[in-house]
Short mmCIF file of C-alpha atoms in Angstrom, two decimals:
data_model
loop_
_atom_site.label_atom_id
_atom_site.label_comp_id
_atom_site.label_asym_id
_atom_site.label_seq_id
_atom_site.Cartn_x
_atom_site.Cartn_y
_atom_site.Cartn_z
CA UNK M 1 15.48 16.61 25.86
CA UNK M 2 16.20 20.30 24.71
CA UNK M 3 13.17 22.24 23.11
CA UNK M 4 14.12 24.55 20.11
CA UNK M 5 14.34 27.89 22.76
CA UNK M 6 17.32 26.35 23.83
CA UNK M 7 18.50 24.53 20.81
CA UNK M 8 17.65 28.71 19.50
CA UNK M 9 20.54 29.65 22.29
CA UNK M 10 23.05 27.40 21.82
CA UNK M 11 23.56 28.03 18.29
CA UNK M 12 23.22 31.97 19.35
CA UNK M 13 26.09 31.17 21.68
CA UNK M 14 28.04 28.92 19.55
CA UNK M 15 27.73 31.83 16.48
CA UNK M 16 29.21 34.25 19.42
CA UNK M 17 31.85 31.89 21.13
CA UNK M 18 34.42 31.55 17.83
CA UNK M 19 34.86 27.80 18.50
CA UNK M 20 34.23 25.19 16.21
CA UNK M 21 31.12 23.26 16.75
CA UNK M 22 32.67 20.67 17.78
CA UNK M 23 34.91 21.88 20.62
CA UNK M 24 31.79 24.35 21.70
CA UNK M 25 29.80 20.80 22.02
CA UNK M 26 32.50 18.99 23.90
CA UNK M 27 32.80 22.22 26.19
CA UNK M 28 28.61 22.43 26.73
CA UNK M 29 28.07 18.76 26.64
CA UNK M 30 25.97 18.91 23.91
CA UNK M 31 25.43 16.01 21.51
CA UNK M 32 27.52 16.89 18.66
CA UNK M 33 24.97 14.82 15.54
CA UNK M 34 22.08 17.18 17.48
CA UNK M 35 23.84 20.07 17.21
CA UNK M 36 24.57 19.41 13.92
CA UNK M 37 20.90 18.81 13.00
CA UNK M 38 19.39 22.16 14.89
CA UNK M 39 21.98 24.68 13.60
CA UNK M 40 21.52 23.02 9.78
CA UNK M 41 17.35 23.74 10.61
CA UNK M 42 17.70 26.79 11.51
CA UNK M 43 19.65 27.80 8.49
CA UNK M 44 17.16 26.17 5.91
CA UNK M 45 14.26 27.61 8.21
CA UNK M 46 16.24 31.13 7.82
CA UNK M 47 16.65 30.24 3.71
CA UNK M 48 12.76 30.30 3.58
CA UNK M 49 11.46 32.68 6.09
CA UNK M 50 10.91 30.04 8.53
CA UNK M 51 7.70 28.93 6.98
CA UNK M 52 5.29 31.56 9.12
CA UNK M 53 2.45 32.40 7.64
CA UNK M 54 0.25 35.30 8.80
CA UNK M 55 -2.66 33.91 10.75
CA UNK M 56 -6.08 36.30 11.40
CA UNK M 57 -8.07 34.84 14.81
CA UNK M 58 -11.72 36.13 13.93
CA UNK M 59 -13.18 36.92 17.67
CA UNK M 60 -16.35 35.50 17.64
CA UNK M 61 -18.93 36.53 20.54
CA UNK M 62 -19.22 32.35 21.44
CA UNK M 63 -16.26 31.31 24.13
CA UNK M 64 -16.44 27.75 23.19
CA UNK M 65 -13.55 27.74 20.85
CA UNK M 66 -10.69 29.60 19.27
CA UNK M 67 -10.66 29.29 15.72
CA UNK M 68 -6.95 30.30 13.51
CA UNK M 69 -7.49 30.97 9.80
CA UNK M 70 -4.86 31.00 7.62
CA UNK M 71 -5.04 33.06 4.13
CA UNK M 72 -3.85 29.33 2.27
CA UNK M 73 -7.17 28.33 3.84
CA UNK M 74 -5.91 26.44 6.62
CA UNK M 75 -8.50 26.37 9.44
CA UNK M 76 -8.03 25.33 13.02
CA UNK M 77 -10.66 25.41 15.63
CA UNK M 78 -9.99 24.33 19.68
CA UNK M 79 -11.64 24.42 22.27
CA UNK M 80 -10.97 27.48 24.43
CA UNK M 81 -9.37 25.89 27.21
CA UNK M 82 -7.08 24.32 25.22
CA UNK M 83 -3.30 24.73 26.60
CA UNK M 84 -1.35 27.45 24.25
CA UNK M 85 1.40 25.56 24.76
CA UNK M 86 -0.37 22.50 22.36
CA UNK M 87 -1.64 24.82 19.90
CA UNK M 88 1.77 26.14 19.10
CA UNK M 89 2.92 22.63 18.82
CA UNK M 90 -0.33 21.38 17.09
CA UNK M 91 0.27 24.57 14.56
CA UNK M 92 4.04 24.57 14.39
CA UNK M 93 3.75 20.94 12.49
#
């Protein structure tokens, strides 16, 4: 299974290669319906801005938890051990 990073770099490379999706699929051995669906995201995500929105961490003198405050008034608290790498997926939904 191929994360959005690389999803990210094969449309990069597919923009730079000149080849029709299709044929740059067939040549990378890519799933064609995939590619199809990541390169259409990332032009609505493009459209829109890519749906960030700014998000303020207040530092707090407690270690027990990182807390992400959005300015819609989303609030997220975890606790500080918590793997970045699940936060950003936790946040990115």
């Amino acid at each position: 299974m191929r994360t959005k990073i690389q999803w990210a770099e094969h449309i990069r490379q597919w923009q730079e290669s000149g080849l029709s999706r299709r044929k740059f699929c067939e040549i990378q051995g890519l799933s064609y319906v995939s590619f199809l669906y990541h390169q259409k995201r990332s032009v609505e995500l493009a459209k829109d801005g890519g749906n960030f929105e700014q998000v303020f961490i207040h530092a707090k003198e407690s270690l027990e938890k990182i807390e992400f405050c959005t300015p819609s008034g989303g609030r997220w608290s975890f606790p500080v051990h918590t793997p970045k790498e699940l936060i950003r997926f936790l946040i990115s939904l």
